[in-house]
mmCIF file of C-alpha atoms in Angstrom:
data_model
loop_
_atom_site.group_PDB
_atom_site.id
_atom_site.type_symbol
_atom_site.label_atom_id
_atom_site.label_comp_id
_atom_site.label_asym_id
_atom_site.label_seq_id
_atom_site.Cartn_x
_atom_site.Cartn_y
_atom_site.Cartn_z
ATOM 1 C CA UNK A 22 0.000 0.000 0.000
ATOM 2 C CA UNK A 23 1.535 3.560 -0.373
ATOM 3 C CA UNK A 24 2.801 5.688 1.826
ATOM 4 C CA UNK A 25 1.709 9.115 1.837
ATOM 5 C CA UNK A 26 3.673 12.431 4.235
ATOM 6 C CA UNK A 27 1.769 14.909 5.401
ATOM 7 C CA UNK A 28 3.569 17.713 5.626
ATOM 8 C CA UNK A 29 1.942 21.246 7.454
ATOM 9 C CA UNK A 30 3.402 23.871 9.260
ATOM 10 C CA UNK A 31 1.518 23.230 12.578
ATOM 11 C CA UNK A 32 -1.473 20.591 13.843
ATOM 12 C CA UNK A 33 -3.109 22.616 16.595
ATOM 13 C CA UNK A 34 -6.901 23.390 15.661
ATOM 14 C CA UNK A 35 -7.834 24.958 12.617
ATOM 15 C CA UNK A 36 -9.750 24.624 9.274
ATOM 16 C CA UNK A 37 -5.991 22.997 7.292
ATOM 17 C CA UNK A 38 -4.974 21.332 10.240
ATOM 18 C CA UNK A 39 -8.633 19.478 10.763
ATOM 19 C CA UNK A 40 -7.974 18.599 7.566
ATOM 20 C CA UNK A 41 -5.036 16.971 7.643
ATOM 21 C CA UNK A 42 -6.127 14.908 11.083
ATOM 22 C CA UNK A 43 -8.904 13.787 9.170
ATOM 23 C CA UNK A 44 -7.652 12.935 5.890
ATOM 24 C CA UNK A 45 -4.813 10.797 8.044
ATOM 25 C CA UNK A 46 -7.100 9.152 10.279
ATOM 26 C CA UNK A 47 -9.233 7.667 6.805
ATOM 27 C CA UNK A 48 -6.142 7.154 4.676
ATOM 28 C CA UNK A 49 -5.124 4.487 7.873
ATOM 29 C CA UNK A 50 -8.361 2.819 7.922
ATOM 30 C CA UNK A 51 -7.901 2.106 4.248
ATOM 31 C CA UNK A 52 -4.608 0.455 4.375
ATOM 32 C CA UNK A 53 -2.589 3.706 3.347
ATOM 33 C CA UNK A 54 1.106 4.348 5.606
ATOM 34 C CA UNK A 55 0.454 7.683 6.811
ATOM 35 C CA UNK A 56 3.434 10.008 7.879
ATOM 36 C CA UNK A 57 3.341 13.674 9.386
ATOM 37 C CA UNK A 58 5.895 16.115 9.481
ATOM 38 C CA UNK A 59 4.681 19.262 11.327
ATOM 39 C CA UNK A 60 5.950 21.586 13.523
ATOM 40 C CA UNK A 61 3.687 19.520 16.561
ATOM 41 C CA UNK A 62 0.589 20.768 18.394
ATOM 42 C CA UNK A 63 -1.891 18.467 19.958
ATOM 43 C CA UNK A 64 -3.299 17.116 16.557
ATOM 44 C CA UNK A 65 -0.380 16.025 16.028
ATOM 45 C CA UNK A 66 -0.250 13.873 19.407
ATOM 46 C CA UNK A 67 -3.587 12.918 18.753
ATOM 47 C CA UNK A 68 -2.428 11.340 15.544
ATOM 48 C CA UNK A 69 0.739 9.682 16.985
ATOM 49 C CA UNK A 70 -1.112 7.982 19.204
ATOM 50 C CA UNK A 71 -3.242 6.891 16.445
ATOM 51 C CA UNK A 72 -0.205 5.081 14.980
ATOM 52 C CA UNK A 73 0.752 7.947 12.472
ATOM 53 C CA UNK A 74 4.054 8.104 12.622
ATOM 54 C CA UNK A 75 5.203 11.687 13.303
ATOM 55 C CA UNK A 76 8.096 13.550 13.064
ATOM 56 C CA UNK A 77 9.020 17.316 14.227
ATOM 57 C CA UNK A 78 9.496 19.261 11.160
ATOM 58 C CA UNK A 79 10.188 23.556 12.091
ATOM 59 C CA UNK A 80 8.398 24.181 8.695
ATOM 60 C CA UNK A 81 8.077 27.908 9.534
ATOM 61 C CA UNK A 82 11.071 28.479 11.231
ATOM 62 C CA UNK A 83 14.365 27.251 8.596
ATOM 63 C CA UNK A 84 12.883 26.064 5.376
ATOM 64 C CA UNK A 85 16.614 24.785 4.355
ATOM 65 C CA UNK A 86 16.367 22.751 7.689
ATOM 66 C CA UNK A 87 12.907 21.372 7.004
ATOM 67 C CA UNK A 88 13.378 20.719 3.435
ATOM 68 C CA UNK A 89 16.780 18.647 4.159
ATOM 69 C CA UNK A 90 14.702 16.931 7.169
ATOM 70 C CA UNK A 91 12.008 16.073 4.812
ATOM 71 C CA UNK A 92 14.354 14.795 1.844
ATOM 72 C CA UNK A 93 15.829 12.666 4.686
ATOM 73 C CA UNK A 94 12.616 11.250 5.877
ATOM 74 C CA UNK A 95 11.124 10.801 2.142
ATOM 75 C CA UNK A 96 14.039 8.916 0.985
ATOM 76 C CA UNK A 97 14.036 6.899 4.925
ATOM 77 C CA UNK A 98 10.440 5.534 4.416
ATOM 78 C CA UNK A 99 10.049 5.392 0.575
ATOM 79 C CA UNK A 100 7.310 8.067 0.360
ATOM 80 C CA UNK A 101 4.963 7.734 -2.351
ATOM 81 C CA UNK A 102 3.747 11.236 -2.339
ATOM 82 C CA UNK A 103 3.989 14.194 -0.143
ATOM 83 C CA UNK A 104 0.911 16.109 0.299
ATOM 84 C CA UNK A 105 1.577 19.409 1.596
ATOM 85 C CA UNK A 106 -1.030 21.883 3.322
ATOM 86 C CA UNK A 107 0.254 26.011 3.364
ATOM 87 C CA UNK A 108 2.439 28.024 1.328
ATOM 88 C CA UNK A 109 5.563 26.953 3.674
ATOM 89 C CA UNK A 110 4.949 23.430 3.045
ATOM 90 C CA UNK A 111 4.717 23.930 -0.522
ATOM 91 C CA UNK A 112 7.857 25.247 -0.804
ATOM 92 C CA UNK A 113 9.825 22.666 1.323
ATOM 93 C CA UNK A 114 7.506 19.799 -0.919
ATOM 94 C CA UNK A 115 8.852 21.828 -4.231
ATOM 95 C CA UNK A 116 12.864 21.589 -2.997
ATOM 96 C CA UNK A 117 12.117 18.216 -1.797
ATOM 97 C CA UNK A 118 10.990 17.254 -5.091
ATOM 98 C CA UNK A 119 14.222 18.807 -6.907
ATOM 99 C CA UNK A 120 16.309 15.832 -4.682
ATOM 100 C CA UNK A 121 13.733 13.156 -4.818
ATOM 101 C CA UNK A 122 11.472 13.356 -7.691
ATOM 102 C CA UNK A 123 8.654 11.976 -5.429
ATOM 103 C CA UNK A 124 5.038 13.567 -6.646
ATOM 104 C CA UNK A 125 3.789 16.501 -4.423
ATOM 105 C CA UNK A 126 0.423 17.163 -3.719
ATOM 106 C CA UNK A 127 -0.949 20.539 -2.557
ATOM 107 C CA UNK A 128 -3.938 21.754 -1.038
ATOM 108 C CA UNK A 129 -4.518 25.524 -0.909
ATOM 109 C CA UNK A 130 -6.568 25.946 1.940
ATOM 110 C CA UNK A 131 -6.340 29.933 1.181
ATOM 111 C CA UNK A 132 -5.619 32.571 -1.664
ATOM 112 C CA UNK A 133 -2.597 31.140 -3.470
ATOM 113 C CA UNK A 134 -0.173 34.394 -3.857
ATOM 114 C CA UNK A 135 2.737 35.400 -5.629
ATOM 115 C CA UNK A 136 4.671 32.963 -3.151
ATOM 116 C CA UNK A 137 3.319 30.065 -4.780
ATOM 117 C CA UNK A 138 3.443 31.053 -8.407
ATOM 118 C CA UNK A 139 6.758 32.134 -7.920
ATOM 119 C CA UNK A 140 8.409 29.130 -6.135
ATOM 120 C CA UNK A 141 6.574 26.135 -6.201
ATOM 121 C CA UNK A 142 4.267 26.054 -8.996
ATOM 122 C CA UNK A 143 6.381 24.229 -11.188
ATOM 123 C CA UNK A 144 6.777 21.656 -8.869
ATOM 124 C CA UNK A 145 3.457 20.800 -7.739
ATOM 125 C CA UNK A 146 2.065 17.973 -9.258
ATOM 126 C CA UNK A 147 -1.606 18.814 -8.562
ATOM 127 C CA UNK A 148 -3.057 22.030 -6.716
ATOM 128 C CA UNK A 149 -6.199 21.284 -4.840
ATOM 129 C CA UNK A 150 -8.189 23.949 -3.854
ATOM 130 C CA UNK A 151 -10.992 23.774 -1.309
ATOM 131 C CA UNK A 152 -13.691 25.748 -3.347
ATOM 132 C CA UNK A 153 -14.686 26.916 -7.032
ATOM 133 C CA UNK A 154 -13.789 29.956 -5.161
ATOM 134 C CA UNK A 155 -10.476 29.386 -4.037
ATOM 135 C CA UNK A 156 -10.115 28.114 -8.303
ATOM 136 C CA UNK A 157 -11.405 31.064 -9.987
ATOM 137 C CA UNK A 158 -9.301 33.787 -7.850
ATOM 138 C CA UNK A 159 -6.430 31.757 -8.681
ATOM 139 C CA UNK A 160 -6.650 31.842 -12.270
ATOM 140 C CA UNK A 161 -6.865 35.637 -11.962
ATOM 141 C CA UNK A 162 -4.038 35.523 -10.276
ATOM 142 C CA UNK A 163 -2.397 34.007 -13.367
ATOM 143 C CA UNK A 164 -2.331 30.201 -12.036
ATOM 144 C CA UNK A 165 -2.646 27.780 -15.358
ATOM 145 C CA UNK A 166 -6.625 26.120 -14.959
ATOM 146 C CA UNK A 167 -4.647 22.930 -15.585
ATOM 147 C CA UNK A 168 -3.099 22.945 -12.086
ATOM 148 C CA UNK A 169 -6.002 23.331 -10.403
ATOM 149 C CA UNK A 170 -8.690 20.862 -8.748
ATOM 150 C CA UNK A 171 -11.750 21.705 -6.807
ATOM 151 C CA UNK A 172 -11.594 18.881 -3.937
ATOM 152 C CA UNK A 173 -14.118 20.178 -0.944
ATOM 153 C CA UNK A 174 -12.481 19.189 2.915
ATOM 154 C CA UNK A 175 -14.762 16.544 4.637
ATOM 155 C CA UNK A 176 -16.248 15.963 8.094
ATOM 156 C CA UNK A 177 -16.066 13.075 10.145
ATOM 157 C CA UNK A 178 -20.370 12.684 10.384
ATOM 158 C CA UNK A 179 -19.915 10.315 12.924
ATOM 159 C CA UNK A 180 -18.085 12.515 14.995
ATOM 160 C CA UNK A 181 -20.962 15.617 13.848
ATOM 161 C CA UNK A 182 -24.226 13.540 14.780
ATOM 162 C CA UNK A 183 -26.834 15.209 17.281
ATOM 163 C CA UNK A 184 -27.242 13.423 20.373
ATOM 164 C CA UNK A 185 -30.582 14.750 22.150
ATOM 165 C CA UNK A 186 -29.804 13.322 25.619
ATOM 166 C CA UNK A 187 -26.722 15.810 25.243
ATOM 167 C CA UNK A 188 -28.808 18.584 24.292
ATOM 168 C CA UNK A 189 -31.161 17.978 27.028
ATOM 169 C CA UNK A 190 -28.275 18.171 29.564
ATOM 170 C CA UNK A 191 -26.108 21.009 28.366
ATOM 171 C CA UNK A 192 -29.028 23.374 28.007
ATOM 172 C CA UNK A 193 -29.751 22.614 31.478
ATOM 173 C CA UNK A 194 -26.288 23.337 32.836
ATOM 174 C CA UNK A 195 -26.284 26.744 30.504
ATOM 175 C CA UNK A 196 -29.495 27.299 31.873
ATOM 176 C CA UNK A 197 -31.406 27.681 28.595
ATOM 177 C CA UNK A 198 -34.967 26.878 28.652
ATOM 178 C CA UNK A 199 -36.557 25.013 25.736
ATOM 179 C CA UNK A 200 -37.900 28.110 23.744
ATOM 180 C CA UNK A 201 -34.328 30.064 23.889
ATOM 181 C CA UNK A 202 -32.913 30.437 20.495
ATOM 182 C CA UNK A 203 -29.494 29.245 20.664
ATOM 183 C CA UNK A 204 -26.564 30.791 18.138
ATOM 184 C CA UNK A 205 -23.064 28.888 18.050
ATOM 185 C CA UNK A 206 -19.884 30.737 16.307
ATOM 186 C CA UNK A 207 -16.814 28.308 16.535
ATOM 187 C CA UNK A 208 -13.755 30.064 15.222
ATOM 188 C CA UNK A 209 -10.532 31.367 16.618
ATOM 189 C CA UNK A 210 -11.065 34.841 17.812
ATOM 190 C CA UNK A 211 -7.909 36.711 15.907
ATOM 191 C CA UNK A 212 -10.181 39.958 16.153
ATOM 192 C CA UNK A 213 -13.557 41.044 16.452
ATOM 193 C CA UNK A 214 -13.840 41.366 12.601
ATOM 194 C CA UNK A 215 -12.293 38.680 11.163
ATOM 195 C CA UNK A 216 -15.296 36.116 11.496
ATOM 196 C CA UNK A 217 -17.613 38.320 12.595
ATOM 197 C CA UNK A 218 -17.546 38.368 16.476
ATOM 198 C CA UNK A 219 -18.341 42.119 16.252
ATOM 199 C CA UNK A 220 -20.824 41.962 13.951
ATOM 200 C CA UNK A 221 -22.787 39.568 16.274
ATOM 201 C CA UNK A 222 -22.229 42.096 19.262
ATOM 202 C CA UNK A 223 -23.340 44.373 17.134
ATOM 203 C CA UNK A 224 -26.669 42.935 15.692
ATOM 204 C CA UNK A 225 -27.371 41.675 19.742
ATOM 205 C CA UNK A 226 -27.250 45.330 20.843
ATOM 206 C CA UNK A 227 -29.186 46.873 17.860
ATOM 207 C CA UNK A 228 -31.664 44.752 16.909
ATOM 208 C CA UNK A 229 -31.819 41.590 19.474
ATOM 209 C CA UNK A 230 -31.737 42.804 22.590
ATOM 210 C CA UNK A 231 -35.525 41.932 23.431
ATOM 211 C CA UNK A 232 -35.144 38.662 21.759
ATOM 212 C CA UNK A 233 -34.914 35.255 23.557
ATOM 213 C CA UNK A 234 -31.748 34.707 22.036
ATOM 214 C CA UNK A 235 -28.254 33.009 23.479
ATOM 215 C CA UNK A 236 -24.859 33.063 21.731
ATOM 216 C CA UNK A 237 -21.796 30.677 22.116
ATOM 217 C CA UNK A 238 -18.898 31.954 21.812
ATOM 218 C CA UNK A 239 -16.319 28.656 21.099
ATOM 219 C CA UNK A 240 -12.496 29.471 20.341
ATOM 220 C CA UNK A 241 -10.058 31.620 21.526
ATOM 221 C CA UNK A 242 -7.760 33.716 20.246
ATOM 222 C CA UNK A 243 -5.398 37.137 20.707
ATOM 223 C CA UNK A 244 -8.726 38.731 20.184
ATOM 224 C CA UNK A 245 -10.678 37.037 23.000
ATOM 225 C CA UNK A 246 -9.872 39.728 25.834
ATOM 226 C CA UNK A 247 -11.076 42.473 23.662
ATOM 227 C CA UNK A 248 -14.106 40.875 22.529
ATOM 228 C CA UNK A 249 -15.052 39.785 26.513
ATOM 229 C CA UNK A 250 -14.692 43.358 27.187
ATOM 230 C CA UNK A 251 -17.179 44.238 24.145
ATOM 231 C CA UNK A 252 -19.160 42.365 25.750
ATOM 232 C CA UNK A 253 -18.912 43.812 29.451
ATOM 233 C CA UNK A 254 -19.604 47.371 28.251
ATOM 234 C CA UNK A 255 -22.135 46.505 25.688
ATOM 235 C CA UNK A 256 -24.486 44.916 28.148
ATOM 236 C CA UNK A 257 -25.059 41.875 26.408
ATOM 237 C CA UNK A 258 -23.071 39.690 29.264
ATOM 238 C CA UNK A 259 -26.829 37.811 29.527
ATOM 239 C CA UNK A 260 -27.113 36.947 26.140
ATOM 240 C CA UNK A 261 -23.710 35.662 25.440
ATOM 241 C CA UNK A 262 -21.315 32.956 26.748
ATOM 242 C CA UNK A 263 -17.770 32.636 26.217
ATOM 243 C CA UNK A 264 -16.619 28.796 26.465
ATOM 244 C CA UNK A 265 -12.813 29.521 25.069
ATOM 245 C CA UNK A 266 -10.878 26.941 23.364
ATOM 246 C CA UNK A 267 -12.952 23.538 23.460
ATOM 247 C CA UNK A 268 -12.173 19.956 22.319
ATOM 248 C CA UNK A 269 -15.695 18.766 22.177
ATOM 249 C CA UNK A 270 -16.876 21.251 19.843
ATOM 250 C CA UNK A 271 -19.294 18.294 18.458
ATOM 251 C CA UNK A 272 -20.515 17.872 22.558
ATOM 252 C CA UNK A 273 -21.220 21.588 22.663
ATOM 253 C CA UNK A 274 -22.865 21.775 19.474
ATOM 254 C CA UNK A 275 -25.759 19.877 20.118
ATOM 255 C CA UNK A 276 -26.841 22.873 22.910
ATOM 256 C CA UNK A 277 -27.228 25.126 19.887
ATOM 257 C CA UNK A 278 -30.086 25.507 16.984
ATOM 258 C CA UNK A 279 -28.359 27.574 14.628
ATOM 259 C CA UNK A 280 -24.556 27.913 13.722
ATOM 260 C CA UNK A 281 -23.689 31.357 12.811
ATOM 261 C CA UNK A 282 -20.451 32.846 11.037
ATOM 262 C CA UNK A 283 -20.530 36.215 9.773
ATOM 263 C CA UNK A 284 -17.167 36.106 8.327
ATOM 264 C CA UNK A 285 -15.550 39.189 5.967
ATOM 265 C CA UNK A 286 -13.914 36.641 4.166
ATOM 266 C CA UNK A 287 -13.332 32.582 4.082
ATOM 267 C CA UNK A 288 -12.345 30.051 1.787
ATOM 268 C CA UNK A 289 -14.297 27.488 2.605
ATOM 269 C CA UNK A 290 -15.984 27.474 5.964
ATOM 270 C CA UNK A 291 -15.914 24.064 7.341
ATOM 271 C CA UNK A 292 -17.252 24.858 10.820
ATOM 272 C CA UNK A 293 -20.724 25.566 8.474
ATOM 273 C CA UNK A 294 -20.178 22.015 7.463
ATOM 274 C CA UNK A 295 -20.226 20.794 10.830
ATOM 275 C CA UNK A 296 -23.203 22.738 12.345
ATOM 276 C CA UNK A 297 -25.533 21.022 9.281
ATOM 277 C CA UNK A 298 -24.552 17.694 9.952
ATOM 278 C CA UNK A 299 -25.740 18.323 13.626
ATOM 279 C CA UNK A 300 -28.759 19.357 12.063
ATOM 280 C CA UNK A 301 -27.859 23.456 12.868
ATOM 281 C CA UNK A 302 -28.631 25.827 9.768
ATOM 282 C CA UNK A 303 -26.233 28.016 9.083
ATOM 283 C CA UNK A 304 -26.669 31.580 8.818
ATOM 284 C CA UNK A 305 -23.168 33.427 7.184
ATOM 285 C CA UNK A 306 -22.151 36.014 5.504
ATOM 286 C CA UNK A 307 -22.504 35.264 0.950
ATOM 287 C CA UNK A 308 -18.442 36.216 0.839
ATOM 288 C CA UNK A 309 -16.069 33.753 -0.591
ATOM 289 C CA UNK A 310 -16.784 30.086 -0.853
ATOM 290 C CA UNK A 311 -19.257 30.156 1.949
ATOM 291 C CA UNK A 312 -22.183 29.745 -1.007
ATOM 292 C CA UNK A 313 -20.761 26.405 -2.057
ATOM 293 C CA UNK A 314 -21.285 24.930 1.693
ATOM 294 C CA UNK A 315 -24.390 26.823 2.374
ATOM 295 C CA UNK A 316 -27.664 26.594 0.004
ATOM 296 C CA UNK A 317 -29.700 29.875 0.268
ATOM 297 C CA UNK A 318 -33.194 29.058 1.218
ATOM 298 C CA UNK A 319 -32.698 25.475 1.825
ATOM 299 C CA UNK A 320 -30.151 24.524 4.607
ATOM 300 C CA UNK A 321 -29.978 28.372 6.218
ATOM 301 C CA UNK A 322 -29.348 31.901 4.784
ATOM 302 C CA UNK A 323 -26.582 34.163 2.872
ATOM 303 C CA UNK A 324 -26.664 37.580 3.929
ATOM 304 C CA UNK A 325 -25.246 40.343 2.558
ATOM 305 C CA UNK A 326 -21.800 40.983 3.800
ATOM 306 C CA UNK A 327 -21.396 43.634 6.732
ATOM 307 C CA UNK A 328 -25.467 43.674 6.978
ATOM 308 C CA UNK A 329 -26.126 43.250 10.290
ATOM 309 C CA UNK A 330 -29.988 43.938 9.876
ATOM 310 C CA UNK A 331 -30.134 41.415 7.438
ATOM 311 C CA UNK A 332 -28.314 39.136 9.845
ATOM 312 C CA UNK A 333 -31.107 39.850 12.495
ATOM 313 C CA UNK A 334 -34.167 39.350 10.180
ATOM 314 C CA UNK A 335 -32.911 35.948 8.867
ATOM 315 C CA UNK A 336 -32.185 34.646 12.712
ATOM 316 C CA UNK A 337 -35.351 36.514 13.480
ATOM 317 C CA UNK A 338 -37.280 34.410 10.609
ATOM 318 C CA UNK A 339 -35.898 30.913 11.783
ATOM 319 C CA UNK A 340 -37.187 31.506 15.664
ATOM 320 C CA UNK A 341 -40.742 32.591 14.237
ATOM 321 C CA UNK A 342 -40.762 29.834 12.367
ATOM 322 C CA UNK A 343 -39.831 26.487 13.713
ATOM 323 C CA UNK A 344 -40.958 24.109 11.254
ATOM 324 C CA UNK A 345 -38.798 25.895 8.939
ATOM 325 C CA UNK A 346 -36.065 25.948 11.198
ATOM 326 C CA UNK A 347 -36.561 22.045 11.361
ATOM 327 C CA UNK A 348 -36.868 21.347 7.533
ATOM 328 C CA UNK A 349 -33.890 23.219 6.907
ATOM 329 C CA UNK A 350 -31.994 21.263 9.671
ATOM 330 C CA UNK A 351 -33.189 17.935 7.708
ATOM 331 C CA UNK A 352 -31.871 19.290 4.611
ATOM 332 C CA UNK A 353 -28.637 20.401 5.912
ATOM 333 C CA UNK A 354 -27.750 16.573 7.305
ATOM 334 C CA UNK A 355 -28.825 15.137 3.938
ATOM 335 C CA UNK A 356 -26.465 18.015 2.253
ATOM 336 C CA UNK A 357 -23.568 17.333 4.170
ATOM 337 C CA UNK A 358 -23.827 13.805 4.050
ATOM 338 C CA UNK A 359 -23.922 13.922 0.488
ATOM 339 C CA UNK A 360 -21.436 16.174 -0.323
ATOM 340 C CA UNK A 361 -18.889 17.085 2.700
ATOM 341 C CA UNK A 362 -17.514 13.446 4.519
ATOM 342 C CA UNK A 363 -14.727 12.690 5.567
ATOM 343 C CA UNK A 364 -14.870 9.671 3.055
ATOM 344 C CA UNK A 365 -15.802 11.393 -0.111
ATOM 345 C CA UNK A 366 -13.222 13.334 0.368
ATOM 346 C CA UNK A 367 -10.273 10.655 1.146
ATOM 347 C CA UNK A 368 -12.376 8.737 -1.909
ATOM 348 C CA UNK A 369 -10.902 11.657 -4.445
ATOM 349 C CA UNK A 370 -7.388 12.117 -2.640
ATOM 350 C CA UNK A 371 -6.838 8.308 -3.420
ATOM 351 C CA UNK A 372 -7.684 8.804 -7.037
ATOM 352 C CA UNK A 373 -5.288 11.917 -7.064
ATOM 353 C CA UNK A 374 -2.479 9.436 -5.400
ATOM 354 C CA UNK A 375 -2.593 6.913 -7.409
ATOM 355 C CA UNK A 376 -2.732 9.018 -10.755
ATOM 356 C CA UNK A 377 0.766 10.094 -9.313
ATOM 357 C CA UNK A 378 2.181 7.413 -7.724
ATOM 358 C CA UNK A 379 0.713 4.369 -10.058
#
């Protein structure tokens, strides 16, 4: 069976590193020798104790280093391919290719810049980008069509499956009775713009402020403090709870009814993902590839980016509305499970491999 190497600059939690856990996990179950070269974080662990075998790589730090380190390790194990996850990566998989020749795979999990076009592009074998959107702004970049593949990330739906005894009992220790409308944003908190933290402040104090509405806040971030002291001198300390950095996101989920992410800008939105297949419509901002993971009408709402009255209504419409808030959480698990698992999308990374690495 082949061996594939994982190579990413860091596995602590976010939407590449998820990625790369769960791509590893599946590859294993299937047979495939999965490696990891990363500069550590607890993803990382959680894989090495999986039976991944792992290997401290300071991708960021000296990219003559890691490149050497990663020749060494290819050449070791007799690595198939190396699939590498952020610009860094991609550059230490292009030099590594120069000494080895071994196929590189690369998933842009953001904008591809001038970095990549000028370094590695050459040497990547296949470009995978996680969205039509994530393809298009790359060929106006000037990246050749030909390089590029539109793979979406998966979920692990076993993992993202409502449990209703769970709901039952977090709600209960929140203190949330059974007609509260619950809202769930689950992103790192860089600042209050970035996903949208302030927006949600914002629309709370405006417009929601008689509403029987909760928000969780899960992540943390450098922008946590600020956004905790938004909150202080905003009032809104009743209306939202901050739970910080969480391992059971898919435990905490099940507390919510909607997931919300009024992001500026993202390439894919994965968390969106997750929230459907626990049955939570998602309500986001129409920027980037967020229309590819969310269907308008169906399994939650666009809204017009920075429009926080628009944000309102559409909540708004879902609480007056339960049955529609239910048919759109049925359609969002069929959606997902159709379109955005975990095995579907290890199902077209093996066809990728072995195109390279016959």
């Amino acid at each position: 069976m082949k061996r594939i190497l994982f190579l990413v600059p860091r596995m602590n939690i976010g939407g590449a590193e998820t990625y790369v856990y769960t791509a590893a996990k599946e590859l294993r179950t299937r047979g495939y020798e999965v490696f990891l070269a990363s500069g550590g974080g607890r993803l990382a662990d959680k894989l090495k104790a999986a039976g991944v075998r792992t290997f401290f790589v300071p991708v960021r730090q000296s990219k003559f280093l890691s490149a050497w380190r990663v020749s060494s390790i290819v050449k070791k194990y007799h690595i198939d391919v190396i699939h590498a996850n952020s610009g860094a990566a991609g550059i230490i998989a292009a030099r590594v290719k120069r000494n080895t020749s071994v196929p590189v795979v690369y998933t842009a999990h953001g904008i591809l810049g001038n970095m990549e076009k000028e370094y590695v592009i050459d040497q990547l074998d296949q470009i995978i980008c996680v969205s039509e959107y994530v393809r298009q702004d790359s060929i106006a970049r000037g990246f050749h069509e030909d390089h590029l593949l539109v793979r979406y990330s998966g979920i692990d739906t076993e993992r993202f499956t409502a449990n209703e005894e769970e709901r039952i009992r977090l709600r209960k220790e929140f203190g949330f009775d059974e007609d509260t409308l619950v809202l769930a944003i689950v992103s790192r908190i860089k600042n209050l713009e970035n996903k949208g933290h302030g927006h949600l402040l914002s629309m709370l104090n405006k417009y929601g402020r008689k509403e029987n509405w909760k928000l969780l806040v899960i992540g943390k971030g450098n922008g946590l403090p600020l956004l905790k002291t938004k909150i202080r001198t905003m009032h809104l300390s009743d209306k939202v709870l901050c739970l910080g950095h969480r391992t059971d996101v898919e435990h905490l989920l099940n507390a919510a009814d909607l997931t919300v992410l009024p992001s500026r800008f993202e390439t894919f939105g994965l968390v969106l993902a997750e929230g459907m297949a626990m049955g939570k419509p998602a309500i986001a901002f129409s920027v980037g590839g967020t229309p590819e993971i969310v269907k308008n009408g169906e399994t939650g709402f666009l809204v017009e980016k920075d429009n926080e009255k628009e944000l309102y209504e559409c909540i708004k419409q879902l609480d007056s509305d339960r049955s529609l808030l239910k048919q759109f959480s049925e359609n969002g698990i069929r959606w997902v499970r159709s379109r955005f698992t975990n095995r579907r999308m290890v199902d077209d990374l093996e066809v990728i491999y072995h195109k390279l690495s016959p």
